[in-house]
Amino acid sequence: MADTRATGIRIEGLRKRYGAGETAVDALRGVDLQVAPGEVVGLIGPSGSGKSTLLKCLGAVIEPSGGRMTLGDEVIYDDGWKIRDLRALRRDKIGFVFQAPYLIPFLDATDNVALLPMLAGVPDREARERAHEVLAALDVDHRARAMPAQLSGGEQQRVSIARALVNRPPVILADEPTAPLDSERALAVIRILEKMAGQYQTAIVVVTHDEKIIPTFERIYHIRDGRTHEEAGEGLRP
Amino acid sequence: MISLAGRDIRHAWGKFVFTGVGLGLLIGVTLTMAGVYRGMVDDAKVLLDNSRADLWVVQQDTLGPYAEPSSLPDDLYRGILGMPGVARAANVTYLTMQVGHGDRDVRAMVVGVVPGGPGEPGQPGYLIAGRHITRSHYEAVADAASGLALGDRIRIRRNHYLVVGLTRRMVSSGGDPMVFIPLKDAQEAQFLKDNDAIVQQRRRTAANPAFNRPSVPGLLEAVIASQNTNSSVNAVLVQVRPGESPEEVAAAIRRWKRLEVYTRAQMEEILIGKLIATSARQIGMFLVILAIVSAAIVAFIIYTLTLGKIREIAVLKLLGTRNRTIAGMILQQALALGVLGFVVGKIAATFWAPAFPKYVLLVPGDAARGFVAVVVICVLSSILAIRAALRVDPAEAIGG
Ligand SMILES: Nc1ncnc2c1ncn2[C@@H]1O[C@H](COP(=O)(O)OP(=O)(O)O)[C@@H](O)[C@H]1O
Ligand SMILES: [Mg+2]
């Protein structure tokens, strides 16, 4: 399994242009970014700088316009390729953590997590076993049968992280995961992500505005006008 | 794979059941409308069955006796009795009117029949209480739907009748219960004038020198008597001998006198094809409107339920759920709503059908057709919601 995530994320010269002709917007103008398996990096930048666009390209929601993108052991995009099945790519290679937990309200915690392996064709029993394992790793297995509305905000966020992890994707993308949380809880989420990155050898990108957590990243990518600049952060661990 | 539709329904079951019951009542009304039509057709058939006639002899160029007025001389049946192939022939009159009972009155079809055995054509068939009419005056057999009971005294025009027997499922094509009385009384009731009119007519006749001839004693009395008796009936009901073809006997009667003769099949065609055709179209209109309203409700509910889940749908899509799975979820919910509605509707219709004043006949075939229609409506009305769901961009889950 280790070799399937050998690369983590490697992005070289990624470009994205919205529209065409006079009104075209170049949202990404050559982004370079690399995240090793087990590493959590921050991605920050002012509004309109291209964070969301980068996240959508990385998350296989939209196709880039140029450059090269490798996830895990696979080059998924190389200058001008047409990505055949974005949906399957998202399902198999990428875990998402959102600003709000966005759990499916009519499924209990276990099934919210188990849904992902089920969508990939894993039998229900096995999918639930896997879900339970990840919920246990995140210390919410005692709430396994609770509906999302019965969970506290922190529990919901952990269930949503479990959902991102359960298919063991080489990449997890977190979009402002701490925005609504106070600093103690925000730090807790980052700690969980760090721990899970190590445990599952996943490359994690956290897009954030959140001043509270910015210092916690060991490496930070700044994005400005569609271009990235890398800098070292303080890191969570001493 | 878990059933997303099922889980969502279980989660929001209150809303779902509420809508399903509402839809169900609408479907119940629809099934009942169909039952009203079936009831009318069945009433018509029972009317024909219970008259126990093979042929209806009526006035020429009329669709009598049920769909149009028809008048025949009351001695005609003797000639018909003598025709080859005829086993029995009996006069009958029909008159829809108010029948007085105490200080209220019921609408009924008064049928004048020749008192006779139960095998005679035109007689009330199966009695649920009492006996048949045996005297030739002032006895009646009533359909139980009239609300009359044995021993009741009823008033038809100026005469009173004693209810001696009760029958059932004997109603006119308009759904009015039948009251059978002796033919002579019925003829009189059809023709009866008030006393003033009789006095006036007598005076006019006496003043007419053509009738009032002193040289011909008894002429004036005879004329007045003939003016005050009714020697018409509405139809002659004929039973043919076993083994005889009703069509051939009918043809023979038509040739013999200039009369209209209808077979059972033709009579059914007149009743169902002409008499209740307008009502059938009326009911058809209702069915169309109810179908449209049901479709609108299902579409609206499914659409709203789907719009309420747009964010979840975006998340599901982002997580890699197939469009097919999402469309399937919405379709299953629409179908579940339809099935629930159908079950509620079928139960409701069965429950309230007996309370209707006219016969409501719920035919399994109609229920089956109704079910297919409900399924089709649900599929069609989920299209709107499915289109909305498929348009959802998975990027919406990520935001700007
Ligand atoms: N769908 C789109 N069509 C056209 N332009 C877009 C679209 N999405 C984003 N942009 C533009 O691309 C640039 C980067 O936007 P975005 O990636 O949303 O930045 P951020 O998330 O950092 O605020 C902005 O100028 C924005 O207006
Ligand atoms: Mg943004």
CSV table of N, CA and C in Angstrom, one decimal, chain A residues 65-132:
chain,number,residue,atom,x,y,z
A,65,SER,N,-6.2,23.8,-16.9
A,65,SER,CA,-6.0,24.2,-18.3
A,65,SER,C,-4.6,23.8,-18.8
A,66,GLY,N,-3.7,23.6,-17.8
A,66,GLY,CA,-2.3,23.3,-18.2
A,66,GLY,C,-1.5,22.9,-17.0
A,67,GLY,N,-0.3,22.4,-17.2
A,67,GLY,CA,0.6,22.0,-16.1
A,67,GLY,C,0.5,20.5,-15.9
A,68,ARG,N,0.9,20.1,-14.7
A,68,ARG,CA,1.0,18.6,-14.4
A,68,ARG,C,0.6,18.4,-13.0
A,69,MET,N,-0.2,17.3,-12.8
A,69,MET,CA,-0.7,17.0,-11.5
A,69,MET,C,-0.6,15.5,-11.2
A,70,THR,N,0.1,15.2,-10.1
A,70,THR,CA,0.2,13.8,-9.7
A,70,THR,C,-0.4,13.6,-8.3
A,71,LEU,N,-1.2,12.6,-8.2
A,71,LEU,CA,-1.8,12.3,-6.9
A,71,LEU,C,-1.5,10.8,-6.6
A,72,GLY,N,-0.9,10.6,-5.4
A,72,GLY,CA,-0.4,9.2,-5.1
A,72,GLY,C,0.6,8.8,-6.1
A,73,ASP,N,0.3,7.6,-6.7
A,73,ASP,CA,1.3,7.1,-7.6
A,73,ASP,C,0.9,7.4,-9.1
A,74,GLU,N,0.0,8.2,-9.3
A,74,GLU,CA,-0.6,8.3,-10.6
A,74,GLU,C,-0.6,9.8,-11.1
A,75,VAL,N,0.0,10.0,-12.3
A,75,VAL,CA,-0.2,11.3,-13.0
A,75,VAL,C,-1.6,11.4,-13.5
A,76,ILE,N,-2.4,12.3,-12.9
A,76,ILE,CA,-3.8,12.3,-13.3
A,76,ILE,C,-4.0,13.4,-14.4
A,77,TYR,N,-3.1,14.3,-14.5
A,77,TYR,CA,-3.3,15.4,-15.5
A,77,TYR,C,-1.9,15.8,-16.0
A,78,ASP,N,-1.8,15.9,-17.3
A,78,ASP,CA,-0.6,16.4,-17.9
A,78,ASP,C,-1.0,17.2,-19.1
A,79,ASP,N,-0.5,18.5,-19.1
A,79,ASP,CA,-0.8,19.4,-20.1
A,79,ASP,C,-1.8,19.0,-21.2
A,80,GLY,N,-3.1,19.5,-21.0
A,80,GLY,CA,-4.0,19.3,-22.1
A,80,GLY,C,-4.7,18.0,-22.0
A,81,TRP,N,-4.4,17.1,-21.1
A,81,TRP,CA,-5.2,15.9,-21.0
A,81,TRP,C,-6.6,16.1,-20.7
A,82,LYS,N,-7.4,15.2,-21.2
A,82,LYS,CA,-8.8,15.3,-20.8
A,82,LYS,C,-9.0,14.2,-19.7
A,83,ILE,N,-9.4,14.6,-18.5
A,83,ILE,CA,-9.6,13.6,-17.4
A,83,ILE,C,-10.9,12.9,-17.6
A,84,ARG,N,-10.7,11.6,-17.7
A,84,ARG,CA,-11.9,10.8,-18.2
A,84,ARG,C,-13.0,10.7,-17.2
A,85,ASP,N,-12.7,10.5,-15.9
A,85,ASP,CA,-13.8,10.3,-15.0
A,85,ASP,C,-13.4,11.0,-13.7
A,86,LEU,N,-13.8,12.3,-13.6
A,86,LEU,CA,-13.5,13.1,-12.4
A,86,LEU,C,-14.2,12.5,-11.2
A,87,ARG,N,-15.4,11.9,-11.4
A,87,ARG,CA,-16.2,11.4,-10.3
A,87,ARG,C,-15.4,10.3,-9.6
A,88,ALA,N,-15.0,9.3,-10.4
A,88,ALA,CA,-14.3,8.1,-9.9
A,88,ALA,C,-13.0,8.6,-9.2
A,89,LEU,N,-12.3,9.6,-9.8
A,89,LEU,CA,-11.1,10.1,-9.3
A,89,LEU,C,-11.3,10.7,-7.9
A,90,ARG,N,-12.4,11.5,-7.8
A,90,ARG,CA,-12.7,12.0,-6.4
A,90,ARG,C,-13.0,10.9,-5.4
A,91,ARG,N,-13.7,9.9,-5.9
A,91,ARG,CA,-14.2,8.9,-5.0
A,91,ARG,C,-12.9,8.1,-4.5
A,92,ASP,N,-12.0,7.8,-5.4
A,92,ASP,CA,-10.9,6.9,-5.0
A,92,ASP,C,-9.7,7.6,-4.5
A,93,LYS,N,-9.4,8.8,-4.8
A,93,LYS,CA,-8.1,9.4,-4.5
A,93,LYS,C,-8.2,10.6,-3.5
A,94,ILE,N,-9.4,11.1,-3.3
A,94,ILE,CA,-9.5,12.4,-2.5
A,94,ILE,C,-10.5,12.3,-1.4
A,95,GLY,N,-10.1,12.8,-0.2
A,95,GLY,CA,-11.0,12.9,0.8
A,95,GLY,C,-11.3,14.4,1.0
A,96,PHE,N,-12.5,14.8,1.4
A,96,PHE,CA,-12.8,16.2,1.6
A,96,PHE,C,-13.3,16.5,3.0
A,97,VAL,N,-12.8,17.6,3.5
A,97,VAL,CA,-13.3,18.1,4.8
A,97,VAL,C,-13.7,19.5,4.6
A,98,PHE,N,-14.9,19.8,4.9
A,98,PHE,CA,-15.4,21.2,4.6
A,98,PHE,C,-15.5,22.1,5.8
A,99,GLN,N,-15.8,23.3,5.5
A,99,GLN,CA,-15.9,24.3,6.6
A,99,GLN,C,-16.9,23.9,7.7
A,100,ALA,N,-18.1,23.4,7.2
A,100,ALA,CA,-19.1,22.8,8.1
A,100,ALA,C,-19.0,21.2,7.9
A,101,PRO,N,-19.4,20.5,8.8
A,101,PRO,CA,-19.3,19.0,8.6
A,101,PRO,C,-20.0,18.5,7.4
A,102,TYR,N,-21.2,19.1,7.0
A,102,TYR,CA,-21.9,18.6,5.9
A,102,TYR,C,-22.2,17.2,5.9
A,103,LEU,N,-22.6,16.7,7.0
A,103,LEU,CA,-23.0,15.2,7.1
A,103,LEU,C,-24.3,15.1,6.5
A,104,ILE,N,-24.6,13.8,6.0
A,104,ILE,CA,-25.9,13.6,5.4
A,104,ILE,C,-26.9,13.4,6.6
A,105,PRO,N,-27.9,14.3,6.7
A,105,PRO,CA,-28.7,14.3,8.0
A,105,PRO,C,-29.5,13.0,8.2
A,106,PHE,N,-29.8,12.3,7.1
A,106,PHE,CA,-30.6,11.1,7.3
A,106,PHE,C,-29.8,9.8,7.5
A,107,LEU,N,-28.5,9.9,7.6
A,107,LEU,CA,-27.7,8.7,7.9
A,107,LEU,C,-27.0,8.9,9.2
A,108,ASP,N,-26.9,7.8,10.0
A,108,ASP,CA,-26.2,7.9,11.3
A,108,ASP,C,-24.7,8.0,11.0
A,109,ALA,N,-24.0,8.2,12.1
A,109,ALA,CA,-22.5,8.5,12.0
A,109,ALA,C,-21.8,7.4,11.2
A,110,THR,N,-22.1,6.1,11.6
A,110,THR,CA,-21.5,5.0,10.9
A,110,THR,C,-21.7,5.1,9.4
A,111,ASP,N,-23.0,5.2,9.0
A,111,ASP,CA,-23.4,5.2,7.6
A,111,ASP,C,-22.9,6.4,6.8
A,112,ASN,N,-22.8,7.5,7.5
A,112,ASN,CA,-22.2,8.7,6.9
A,112,ASN,C,-20.8,8.4,6.4
A,113,VAL,N,-20.1,7.6,7.2
A,113,VAL,CA,-18.7,7.3,6.9
A,113,VAL,C,-18.7,6.1,5.9
A,114,ALA,N,-19.6,5.1,6.2
A,114,ALA,CA,-19.6,3.8,5.4
A,114,ALA,C,-20.1,4.1,4.0
A,115,LEU,N,-20.8,5.2,3.8
A,115,LEU,CA,-21.3,5.4,2.5
A,115,LEU,C,-20.2,5.5,1.4
A,116,LEU,N,-19.1,6.0,1.8
A,116,LEU,CA,-18.0,6.1,0.8
A,116,LEU,C,-17.5,4.8,0.2
A,117,PRO,N,-17.1,3.9,1.2
A,117,PRO,CA,-16.7,2.6,0.6
A,117,PRO,C,-17.9,1.9,-0.1
A,118,MET,N,-19.1,2.1,0.4
A,118,MET,CA,-20.3,1.5,-0.3
A,118,MET,C,-20.4,2.0,-1.7
A,119,LEU,N,-20.2,3.3,-1.9
A,119,LEU,CA,-20.2,3.9,-3.3
A,119,LEU,C,-19.2,3.3,-4.2
A,120,ALA,N,-18.0,2.9,-3.6
A,120,ALA,CA,-17.0,2.3,-4.3
A,120,ALA,C,-17.2,0.8,-4.5
A,121,GLY,N,-18.3,0.3,-4.0
A,121,GLY,CA,-18.7,-1.1,-4.3
A,121,GLY,C,-18.3,-2.1,-3.2
A,122,VAL,N,-17.9,-1.6,-2.0
A,122,VAL,CA,-17.5,-2.4,-0.9
A,122,VAL,C,-18.9,-2.9,-0.3
A,123,PRO,N,-19.0,-4.2,0.0
A,123,PRO,CA,-20.2,-4.7,0.7
A,123,PRO,C,-20.5,-4.0,2.0
A,124,ASP,N,-21.8,-3.8,2.3
A,124,ASP,CA,-22.3,-3.0,3.4
A,124,ASP,C,-21.5,-3.4,4.7
A,125,ARG,N,-21.4,-4.7,5.0
A,125,ARG,CA,-20.8,-5.1,6.3
A,125,ARG,C,-19.4,-4.6,6.4
A,126,GLU,N,-18.7,-4.9,5.3
A,126,GLU,CA,-17.3,-4.5,5.4
A,126,GLU,C,-17.1,-3.0,5.4
A,127,ALA,N,-18.0,-2.3,4.7
A,127,ALA,CA,-17.9,-0.9,4.7
A,127,ALA,C,-18.1,-0.3,6.1
A,128,ARG,N,-19.1,-0.9,6.8
A,128,ARG,CA,-19.4,-0.5,8.2
A,128,ARG,C,-18.2,-0.8,9.1
A,129,GLU,N,-17.6,-2.0,8.9
A,129,GLU,CA,-16.4,-2.3,9.7
A,129,GLU,C,-15.3,-1.3,9.5
A,130,ARG,N,-15.1,-0.9,8.3
A,130,ARG,CA,-14.0,0.1,8.0
A,130,ARG,C,-14.4,1.4,8.6
A,131,ALA,N,-15.7,1.8,8.5
A,131,ALA,CA,-16.1,3.0,9.1
A,131,ALA,C,-15.9,3.0,10.6
A,132,HIS,N,-16.2,1.9,11.2
A,132,HIS,CA,-16.1,1.8,12.7
A,132,HIS,C,-14.6,2.0,13.1
